[in-house]
Tab-separated table of C-alpha atoms and ligand atoms in Angstrom:
chain	number	residue	atom	x	y	z
A	996	MET	CA	40.316	2.804	58.708
A	997	GLU	CA	38.857	0.356	61.202
A	998	GLN	CA	38.160	3.070	63.707
A	999	GLN	CA	35.823	4.894	61.383
A	1000	VAL	CA	33.949	1.740	60.457
A	1001	THR	CA	33.001	1.221	64.078
A	1002	THR	CA	32.131	4.860	64.872
A	1003	LYS	CA	28.541	4.912	66.003
A	1004	LYS	CA	27.347	8.379	65.216
A	1005	VAL	CA	24.222	9.334	63.322
A	1006	PHE	CA	23.533	12.618	61.585
A	1007	ILE	CA	19.858	13.323	60.870
A	1008	ARG	CA	18.663	16.191	58.711
A	1009	THR	CA	14.987	17.007	59.101
A	1010	LEU	CA	12.751	18.836	56.648
A	1011	GLY	CA	9.018	19.476	56.835
A	1012	CYS	CA	6.594	19.577	59.716
A	1013	GLN	CA	6.811	19.013	63.469
A	1014	MET	CA	5.774	15.420	62.894
A	1015	ASN	CA	9.069	14.932	61.108
A	1016	VAL	CA	10.931	16.675	63.920
A	1017	ARG	CA	9.441	14.165	66.333
A	1018	ASP	CA	10.078	11.251	63.952
A	1019	SER	CA	13.755	12.193	63.731
A	1020	GLU	CA	13.895	12.162	67.501
A	1021	VAL	CA	12.235	8.742	67.565
A	1022	ILE	CA	14.773	7.471	65.008
A	1023	ALA	CA	17.627	8.886	67.109
A	1024	GLY	CA	16.124	7.188	70.176
A	1025	LEU	CA	15.846	3.819	68.418
A	1026	LEU	CA	19.413	4.036	67.131
A	1027	GLY	CA	20.502	5.235	70.580
A	1028	LYS	CA	19.496	1.846	71.929
A	1029	GLU	CA	21.957	0.338	69.460
A	1030	GLY	CA	24.710	2.569	70.797
A	1031	TYR	CA	24.443	5.391	68.261
A	1032	GLN	CA	24.914	8.969	69.334
A	1033	ARG	CA	23.199	11.775	67.436
A	1034	THR	CA	25.620	14.314	66.053
A	1035	THR	CA	25.125	17.674	64.391
A	1036	ILE	CA	28.427	17.316	62.531
A	1037	GLU	CA	27.834	15.430	59.327
A	1038	GLN	CA	31.567	14.764	58.817
A	1039	GLU	CA	31.798	12.559	61.885
A	1040	ALA	CA	28.714	10.438	61.214
A	1041	SER	CA	28.829	6.842	59.975
A	1042	VAL	CA	25.076	6.895	59.365
A	1043	ILE	CA	23.432	9.823	57.569
A	1044	ILE	CA	19.663	10.085	57.487
A	1045	TYR	CA	17.611	12.548	55.501
A	1046	ASN	CA	14.082	12.815	56.930
A	1047	THR	CA	12.119	14.280	54.042
A	1048	CYS	CA	8.938	16.175	53.193
A	1049	SER	CA	6.770	15.933	50.062
A	1050	VAL	CA	4.186	18.591	50.808
A	1051	ARG	CA	5.424	20.912	48.060
A	1052	GLN	CA	7.799	20.458	45.141
A	1053	HIS	CA	10.139	22.978	46.713
A	1054	ALA	CA	10.679	20.739	49.775
A	1055	GLU	CA	11.565	17.815	47.522
A	1056	ASN	CA	13.944	19.881	45.395
A	1057	LYS	CA	15.893	20.764	48.510
A	1058	VAL	CA	16.435	17.073	49.206
A	1059	TRP	CA	17.486	16.180	45.654
A	1060	SER	CA	20.091	18.903	45.646
A	1061	GLY	CA	21.080	18.355	49.270
A	1062	LEU	CA	21.750	14.656	48.731
A	1063	GLY	CA	24.606	15.461	46.380
A	1064	LYS	CA	26.607	16.778	49.314
A	1065	PHE	CA	26.651	13.383	50.946
A	1066	ARG	CA	28.322	11.607	48.063
A	1067	LYS	CA	31.703	12.242	49.600
A	1068	ALA	CA	30.642	10.680	52.890
A	1069	LYS	CA	30.372	7.374	51.065
A	1070	THR	CA	33.734	7.439	49.426
A	1071	ASP	CA	35.904	8.808	52.226
A	1072	ASN	CA	37.165	6.634	55.077
A	1073	ARG	CA	33.853	6.491	56.801
A	1074	LYS	CA	31.990	4.668	54.051
A	1075	ALA	CA	28.913	6.170	55.575
A	1076	ILE	CA	25.506	4.556	55.179
A	1077	ILE	CA	22.929	6.951	53.738
A	1078	GLY	CA	19.213	6.624	54.373
A	1079	LEU	CA	16.318	8.584	52.934
A	1080	VAL	CA	13.274	8.356	55.167
A	1081	GLY	CA	9.917	10.072	55.614
A	1082	CYS	CA	7.379	11.323	53.130
A	1083	MET	CA	9.559	11.353	49.999
A	1084	ALA	CA	10.566	7.773	50.669
A	1085	GLN	CA	6.900	6.830	50.582
A	1086	ASN	CA	6.207	9.037	47.584
A	1087	TYR	CA	8.967	7.697	45.300
A	1088	LYS	CA	9.870	4.351	46.856
A	1089	GLU	CA	12.632	2.446	44.990
A	1090	ALA	CA	12.707	5.046	42.201
A	1091	ILE	CA	14.867	7.109	44.576
A	1092	PHE	CA	17.797	4.735	44.005
A	1093	GLU	CA	17.787	5.582	40.312
A	1094	ARG	CA	17.905	9.306	40.867
A	1095	ALA	CA	20.171	9.217	43.919
A	1096	PRO	CA	22.351	6.093	43.746
A	1097	GLN	CA	24.290	7.193	46.825
A	1098	VAL	CA	21.248	6.346	48.957
A	1099	ASP	CA	21.561	2.931	50.636
A	1100	PHE	CA	18.173	2.555	52.233
A	1101	ILE	CA	14.691	3.985	51.990
A	1102	VAL	CA	12.155	3.891	54.794
A	1103	GLY	CA	8.607	5.275	54.736
A	1104	PRO	CA	7.027	7.094	57.707
A	1105	SER	CA	5.200	3.994	58.928
A	1106	ASP	CA	8.319	1.834	58.845
A	1107	ILE	CA	10.746	3.886	60.911
A	1108	HIS	CA	10.882	1.208	63.612
A	1109	LYS	CA	12.790	-0.984	61.123
A	1110	ILE	CA	15.700	1.455	60.825
A	1111	PRO	CA	17.969	-0.085	63.523
A	1112	GLU	CA	17.704	-3.511	61.922
A	1113	ILE	CA	18.479	-2.096	58.473
A	1114	VAL	CA	21.462	-0.120	59.742
A	1115	ASN	CA	22.784	-3.198	61.546
A	1116	LYS	CA	22.608	-5.227	58.345
A	1117	PHE	CA	24.867	-2.739	56.599
A	1118	ARG	CA	27.247	-2.657	59.546
A	1119	VAL	CA	27.647	-6.413	59.595
A	1120	ASP	CA	28.327	-6.391	55.894
A	1121	LYS	CA	30.878	-3.659	56.219
A	1122	ALA	CA	32.705	-4.818	59.296
A	1123	GLN	CA	32.816	-8.530	58.600
A	1124	LEU	CA	32.078	-9.470	55.058
A	1125	ARG	CA	33.855	-6.680	53.212
A	1126	ASP	CA	32.100	-7.796	50.091
A	1127	ARG	CA	31.591	-4.949	47.652
A	1128	LYS	CA	28.425	-6.462	46.268
A	1129	LEU	CA	26.831	-6.496	49.689
A	1130	LEU	CA	27.970	-2.958	50.314
A	1131	GLU	CA	26.286	-1.875	47.146
A	1132	ARG	CA	22.961	-3.471	47.843
A	1133	LYS	CA	19.854	-1.447	48.518
A	1134	ILE	CA	17.179	-1.915	51.158
A	1135	TRP	CA	13.734	-0.375	51.163
A	1136	GLU	CA	10.756	-0.580	53.482
A	1137	THR	CA	7.635	1.277	52.448
A	1138	ASN	CA	4.818	-1.126	53.212
A	1139	GLY	CA	4.223	-0.635	56.917
A	1140	SER	CA	0.979	0.711	58.319
A	1141	ILE	CA	1.157	0.424	62.094
A	1142	ARG	CA	4.010	1.803	64.126
A	1143	PRO	CA	4.677	-0.275	67.225
A	1144	GLU	CA	3.802	1.667	70.363
A	1145	GLU	CA	7.260	1.040	71.928
A	1146	ILE	CA	8.983	3.414	69.519
A	1147	TYR	CA	7.498	6.391	71.359
A	1148	HIS	CA	9.053	5.356	74.653
A	1149	SER	CA	12.787	5.296	73.954
A	1150	GLY	CA	13.161	8.216	76.332
A	1151	PHE	CA	15.307	10.164	73.898
A	1152	ARG	CA	14.351	13.864	73.769
A	1153	GLU	CA	16.272	16.496	71.877
A	1154	ASP	CA	14.840	19.427	73.802
A	1155	LYS	CA	15.148	19.407	77.568
A	1156	ASN	CA	12.196	21.759	78.145
A	1157	HIS	CA	9.614	20.861	75.548
A	1158	ALA	CA	8.323	17.614	74.015
A	1159	TYR	CA	6.225	16.780	70.972
A	1160	VAL	CA	3.781	13.955	71.591
A	1161	VAL	CA	2.171	12.304	68.580
A	1162	ILE	CA	-1.491	11.529	69.301
A	1163	SER	CA	-2.477	10.399	65.818
A	1164	GLU	CA	-0.726	9.466	62.610
A	1165	GLY	CA	-1.847	10.139	59.047
A	1166	CYS	CA	-4.952	11.896	57.814
A	1167	SER	CA	-8.204	10.829	56.155
A	1168	ASN	CA	-9.399	14.218	54.959
A	1169	PHE	CA	-8.185	14.028	51.373
A	1170	CYS	CA	-8.106	17.761	50.710
A	1171	SER	CA	-7.667	17.814	46.964
A	1172	TYR	CA	-4.192	19.428	46.983
A	1173	CYS	CA	-2.647	17.387	49.787
A	1174	ILE	CA	-0.270	14.454	49.587
A	1175	VAL	CA	-0.375	13.593	53.299
A	1176	PRO	CA	-2.994	10.785	53.199
A	1177	TYR	CA	-0.958	9.088	50.466
A	1178	VAL	CA	2.428	9.288	52.157
A	1179	ARG	CA	1.440	9.083	55.820
A	1180	GLY	CA	-1.637	6.916	55.346
A	1181	ARG	CA	-5.131	7.202	56.798
A	1182	LEU	CA	-5.791	8.543	60.275
A	1183	ARG	CA	-4.726	6.183	63.071
A	1184	ASN	CA	-5.269	7.205	66.689
A	1185	ARG	CA	-2.973	6.146	69.501
A	1186	ASP	CA	-4.566	4.696	72.625
A	1187	TYR	CA	-5.093	7.547	75.073
A	1188	LYS	CA	-3.443	5.573	77.887
A	1189	ASP	CA	-0.233	5.329	75.858
A	1190	ILE	CA	-0.326	9.068	75.158
A	1191	ILE	CA	-0.761	9.882	78.844
A	1192	LYS	CA	2.034	7.459	79.727
A	1193	GLU	CA	4.389	9.147	77.243
A	1194	ILE	CA	3.609	12.572	78.691
A	1195	GLU	CA	4.165	11.295	82.223
A	1196	GLU	CA	7.524	9.900	81.129
A	1197	ALA	CA	8.456	13.339	79.799
A	1198	VAL	CA	7.305	15.031	83.016
A	1199	ASP	CA	9.382	12.534	85.034
A	1200	ARG	CA	12.370	13.903	83.151
A	1201	GLU	CA	11.299	17.434	84.037
A	1202	ILE	CA	9.940	18.312	80.611
A	1203	THR	CA	6.841	20.252	81.608
A	1204	ASN	CA	5.782	21.835	78.316
A	1205	ILE	CA	4.355	19.637	75.579
A	1206	THR	CA	2.694	19.888	72.169
A	1207	LEU	CA	0.191	17.255	71.064
A	1208	LEU	CA	0.771	16.449	67.413
A	1209	GLY	CA	-1.462	15.208	64.654
A	1210	GLN	CA	-1.824	16.050	60.974
A	1211	ASN	CA	-5.472	16.612	61.886
A	1212	VAL	CA	-5.052	16.745	65.631
A	1213	ASN	CA	-8.589	17.571	66.697
A	1214	ALA	CA	-10.092	14.651	64.767
A	1215	TYR	CA	-8.601	12.456	67.500
A	1216	LYS	CA	-10.888	9.663	68.680
A	1217	SER	CA	-10.133	6.525	70.653
A	1218	ALA	CA	-11.975	5.397	73.785
A	1219	VAL	CA	-12.008	9.129	74.507
A	1220	ASN	CA	-12.535	12.045	72.145
A	1221	PHE	CA	-10.214	15.015	71.653
A	1222	ILE	CA	-11.776	17.234	74.309
A	1223	GLU	CA	-11.751	14.396	76.840
A	1224	LEU	CA	-8.093	13.799	75.998
A	1225	LEU	CA	-7.322	17.472	76.646
A	1226	LYS	CA	-8.942	17.165	80.071
A	1227	LEU	CA	-6.899	14.079	80.901
A	1228	VAL	CA	-3.696	15.795	79.814
A	1229	ASN	CA	-4.578	18.878	81.835
A	1230	ASP	CA	-4.855	16.650	84.924
A	1231	ILE	CA	-1.324	15.258	84.640
A	1232	ASN	CA	0.619	16.144	87.760
A	1233	GLY	CA	3.699	18.219	87.166
A	1234	LEU	CA	2.784	19.224	83.604
A	1235	LYS	CA	2.826	23.009	83.302
A	1236	GLN	CA	1.688	23.873	79.795
A	1237	PHE	CA	0.501	22.187	76.612
A	1238	SER	CA	-0.810	23.004	73.158
A	1239	PHE	CA	-1.860	21.092	70.034
A	1240	ILE	CA	-1.334	21.305	66.261
A	1241	THR	CA	-2.760	21.222	63.582
A	1242	SER	CA	-6.529	21.640	63.859
A	1243	HIS	CA	-9.023	21.301	61.027
A	1244	PRO	CA	-11.959	23.762	61.048
A	1245	ARG	CA	-14.426	20.949	60.385
A	1246	ASP	CA	-13.448	19.239	63.650
A	1247	THR	CA	-13.371	22.484	65.616
A	1248	SER	CA	-16.307	23.385	67.850
A	1249	ILE	CA	-17.556	25.762	70.511
A	1250	ASP	CA	-16.991	22.956	73.024
A	1251	LEU	CA	-13.311	22.886	72.083
A	1252	PHE	CA	-13.073	26.629	72.725
A	1253	LYS	CA	-14.807	26.217	76.071
A	1254	ALA	CA	-12.302	23.530	77.013
A	1255	MET	CA	-9.435	25.804	75.936
A	1256	ALA	CA	-10.834	28.606	78.068
A	1257	SER	CA	-11.404	26.491	81.155
A	1258	LEU	CA	-8.396	24.147	81.237
A	1259	GLY	CA	-5.653	26.032	83.034
A	1260	LYS	CA	-2.648	24.419	81.377
A	1261	ILE	CA	-3.698	24.834	77.736
A	1262	LYS	CA	-1.846	27.532	75.881
A	1263	LYS	CA	-4.387	29.931	74.376
A	1264	TYR	CA	-3.168	29.265	70.878
A	1265	LEU	CA	-4.978	27.904	67.844
A	1266	HIS	CA	-3.463	27.106	64.461
A	1267	LEU	CA	-6.472	26.831	62.175
A	1268	PRO	CA	-5.576	26.738	58.470
A	1269	VAL	CA	-8.246	28.371	56.303
A	1270	GLN	CA	-6.331	27.792	53.014
A	1271	SER	CA	-8.620	30.101	50.987
A	1272	GLY	CA	-11.262	32.754	51.518
A	1273	SER	CA	-13.110	31.880	48.320
A	1274	GLU	CA	-16.212	29.740	48.623
A	1275	ARG	CA	-15.618	28.237	45.198
A	1276	ILE	CA	-11.956	27.405	45.826
A	1277	LEU	CA	-12.735	25.952	49.257
A	1278	GLN	CA	-15.088	23.572	47.506
A	1279	LEU	CA	-12.526	22.649	44.877
A	1280	MET	CA	-10.037	22.073	47.694
A	1281	LYS	CA	-12.577	19.722	49.339
A	1282	ARG	CA	-12.099	21.418	52.675
A	1283	GLY	CA	-15.574	20.577	53.930
A	1284	TYR	CA	-16.514	24.022	55.273
A	1285	THR	CA	-17.692	27.364	53.943
A	1286	ARG	CA	-16.186	30.815	54.394
A	1287	ARG	CA	-19.125	31.701	56.648
A	1288	PHE	CA	-18.529	28.641	58.853
A	1289	TYR	CA	-14.864	29.569	59.265
A	1290	LEU	CA	-15.639	33.203	60.109
A	1291	ASP	CA	-18.264	32.135	62.660
A	1292	LEU	CA	-15.725	29.821	64.294
A	1293	ILE	CA	-13.219	32.641	64.603
A	1294	ARG	CA	-15.789	34.978	66.103
A	1295	ALA	CA	-16.647	32.341	68.719
A	1296	TYR	CA	-12.965	31.614	69.401
A	1297	ARG	CA	-12.192	35.252	70.101
A	1298	LYS	CA	-15.215	35.602	72.323
A	1299	ILE	CA	-14.653	32.459	74.365
A	1300	VAL	CA	-10.860	32.137	74.455
A	1301	LYS	CA	-9.940	35.603	75.673
A	1302	ASP	CA	-6.720	36.936	74.103
A	1303	GLY	CA	-6.267	33.645	72.255
A	1304	ILE	CA	-3.567	33.628	69.582
A	1305	LEU	CA	-4.774	32.644	66.110
A	1306	THR	CA	-2.602	31.529	63.195
A	1307	SER	CA	-3.346	30.019	59.799
A	1308	ASP	CA	-2.106	28.545	56.514
A	1309	ILE	CA	-3.017	29.957	53.097
A	1310	ILE	CA	-2.502	28.607	49.597
A	1311	VAL	CA	-2.510	31.035	46.669
A	1312	GLY	CA	-2.752	30.060	43.019
A	1313	PHE	CA	-4.844	26.906	43.409
A	1314	PRO	CA	-6.094	25.680	39.985
A	1315	GLY	CA	-8.834	27.953	38.712
A	1316	GLU	CA	-8.174	30.705	41.286
A	1317	LYS	CA	-9.407	33.927	39.619
A	1318	GLU	CA	-8.612	37.451	40.743
A	1319	GLU	CA	-11.934	37.620	42.589
A	1320	ASP	CA	-11.174	34.386	44.484
A	1321	PHE	CA	-7.837	35.813	45.463
A	1322	GLN	CA	-9.539	39.019	46.622
A	1323	ASP	CA	-11.839	36.910	48.810
A	1324	THR	CA	-8.775	35.428	50.508
A	1325	TYR	CA	-7.159	38.838	50.820
A	1326	ASN	CA	-10.284	40.310	52.393
A	1327	LEU	CA	-10.749	37.397	54.737
A	1328	MET	CA	-7.245	37.915	56.030
A	1329	LYS	CA	-7.865	41.605	56.476
A	1330	GLN	CA	-11.058	40.869	58.315
A	1331	VAL	CA	-9.780	38.077	60.566
A	1332	GLU	CA	-6.347	39.524	61.361
A	1333	PHE	CA	-4.360	36.391	62.127
A	1334	ASP	CA	-1.476	36.829	64.517
A	1335	SER	CA	0.634	35.119	61.912
A	1336	ALA	CA	0.125	32.953	58.837
A	1337	TYR	CA	2.126	30.714	56.537
A	1338	ILE	CA	1.466	31.585	52.904
A	1339	PHE	CA	2.190	28.998	50.220
A	1340	LYS	CA	2.098	28.968	46.451
A	1341	TYR	CA	0.118	26.019	45.153
A	1342	SER	CA	2.300	23.135	44.077
A	1343	PRO	CA	0.778	20.176	42.178
A	1344	ARG	CA	1.382	16.910	44.035
A	1345	PRO	CA	1.351	13.353	42.744
A	1346	HIS	CA	-1.555	11.083	43.747
A	1347	THR	CA	-3.812	14.028	44.650
A	1348	GLN	CA	-7.132	14.913	43.024
A	1349	ALA	CA	-5.997	18.445	42.168
A	1350	GLU	CA	-3.120	17.016	40.161
A	1351	ASN	CA	-5.721	16.328	37.495
A	1352	LEU	CA	-6.814	19.974	37.376
A	1353	PRO	CA	-4.870	22.319	35.099
A	1354	ASP	CA	-2.241	24.236	37.116
A	1355	ASP	CA	-3.457	27.338	35.310
A	1356	VAL	CA	-2.384	30.268	37.479
A	1357	PRO	CA	0.876	31.406	35.852
A	1358	GLN	CA	3.946	31.273	38.084
A	1359	LYS	CA	4.329	35.054	37.880
A	1360	GLU	CA	0.773	35.571	39.025
A	1361	LYS	CA	1.198	33.091	41.888
A	1362	GLU	CA	4.240	35.077	42.903
A	1363	ARG	CA	2.315	38.380	42.782
A	1364	ARG	CA	-0.493	37.009	44.951
A	1365	HIS	CA	2.026	35.478	47.328
A	1366	GLN	CA	3.808	38.802	47.749
A	1367	LEU	CA	0.570	40.725	48.268
A	1368	ILE	CA	-0.625	38.413	51.015
A	1369	LEU	CA	2.796	38.279	52.635
A	1370	ALA	CA	2.904	42.071	52.779
A	1371	LEU	CA	-0.612	42.279	54.184
A	1372	GLN	CA	0.097	39.681	56.863
A	1373	LYS	CA	3.405	41.283	57.765
A	1374	ASP	CA	1.555	44.486	58.496
A	1375	ILE	CA	-1.151	42.762	60.499
A	1376	SER	CA	1.348	40.679	62.500
A	1377	LYS	CA	3.322	43.785	63.365
A	1378	ARG	CA	0.235	45.641	64.486
A	1379	ARG	CA	-1.029	42.742	66.563
A	1380	ARG	CA	2.332	42.273	68.233
A	1381	GLY	CA	2.302	45.958	69.025
A	1382	ASN	CA	-1.117	45.682	70.649
A	1383	ALA	CA	-0.213	42.616	72.684
B	2691	5AD	N1	0.693	23.226	47.558
B	2691	5AD	C1	0.922	24.283	48.376
B	2691	5AD	N2	0.748	24.233	49.700
B	2691	5AD	C2	0.319	23.071	50.240
B	2691	5AD	N3	0.047	22.732	51.514
B	2691	5AD	C3	-0.344	21.439	51.523
B	2691	5AD	N4	-0.332	20.932	50.280
B	2691	5AD	C4	0.069	21.937	49.452
B	2691	5AD	C5	0.269	22.036	48.058
B	2691	5AD	N5	0.033	21.016	47.235
B	2691	5AD	C6	0.109	23.660	52.628
B	2691	5AD	C7	-1.229	23.806	53.330
B	2691	5AD	C8	-1.005	23.047	54.608
B	2691	5AD	C9	0.453	23.278	54.860
B	2691	5AD	C10	1.097	22.335	55.805
B	2691	5AD	O1	1.022	23.161	53.588
B	2691	5AD	O2	-1.452	25.168	53.575
B	2691	5AD	O3	-1.816	23.534	55.661
B	2692	SF4	FE1	5.706	17.298	54.793
B	2692	SF4	FE2	3.226	16.579	55.211
B	2692	SF4	FE3	5.120	14.768	55.374
B	2692	SF4	FE4	4.920	16.672	57.280
B	2692	SF4	S1	3.438	15.034	56.781
B	2692	SF4	S2	6.760	15.995	56.285
B	2692	SF4	S3	4.237	18.434	55.994
B	2692	SF4	S4	4.447	15.885	53.541
């Protein structure tokens, strides 16, 4: 039906981190300029986009099985265009077409600005040429490195009260388990003037609560460093509150805590993944800090940032993790008492250094450790909420 062919509605499903949440919004904003409306009803969309995560196998499995559902969207009247974007696109590139032939286009995280042009190509083919061969063709873009600054200024915001603002893209840490540097590329910092401008644009639209985003947010460095950026953000007229995620312990300092304590608009909240409490495993993970260093940081944080919230990420079952390593993590968590923590079972990832280590903690044992830490943290979280 002609009507369906010209329907300009896009459905975007987002998996993974806040960076992906923001990227989906950026994609919706870019397509909005082409007349597309974002819809939450998949059945009425003529463009379906899956914004994917590769951080653990589990996240990828969800996409492989979820994609099956969209097969119908291609064969019913809509002849929907299906795109797979984000980290999995970068991880598997064209191989995705073999496993999921219903996918029409693939776009990596650094190429999202090309999405409107790609979608338009398919539309022209569909509306005018009606050539099956063209409809069946595949497009992929996974070679980009720099996102044009304009993409952050489409003005489209999903949430009317809160905005994510990307300050840096990618990560250069190369923790041995982590796929991020391979799928999102090395750390690139946005110009601080562009960041401030984007926040001011949000404030103009009465969004007064923002979160600065970076895979390693506190490694930020342009003409100003991270702490100087926080001061500039704090000075923005009309902004009421802001926070930042995710920090790396190695880039965290007493000066950062002092800034958090003294800048009135910063939320007293720190997400500081420790990943493991074992000295040996921290080294194998290539985290770049010791258990002692982490514990000293936390002590300083609690002293300087009064009543500051503290959260963390933990991985259990990293290659070579013995019972005593696990106990070190368990005890660290008992000692630190995070307000909350995300606990993950280690998942071997392509491209990473740890992929070459034997994944030698049996699944059952990973599960046991996972459950033990979850139970411990549940208890601690409850107690801390009670005390708050
Ligand atoms: N296996 C399990 N968890 C992982 N994370 C990152 N890579 C892996 C992996 N290979 C976790 C880390 C990180 C969070 C976003 O995901 O804890 O902080
Ligand atoms: Fe997942 Fe990492 Fe990509 Fe975010 S950056 S979507 S956590 S792989």
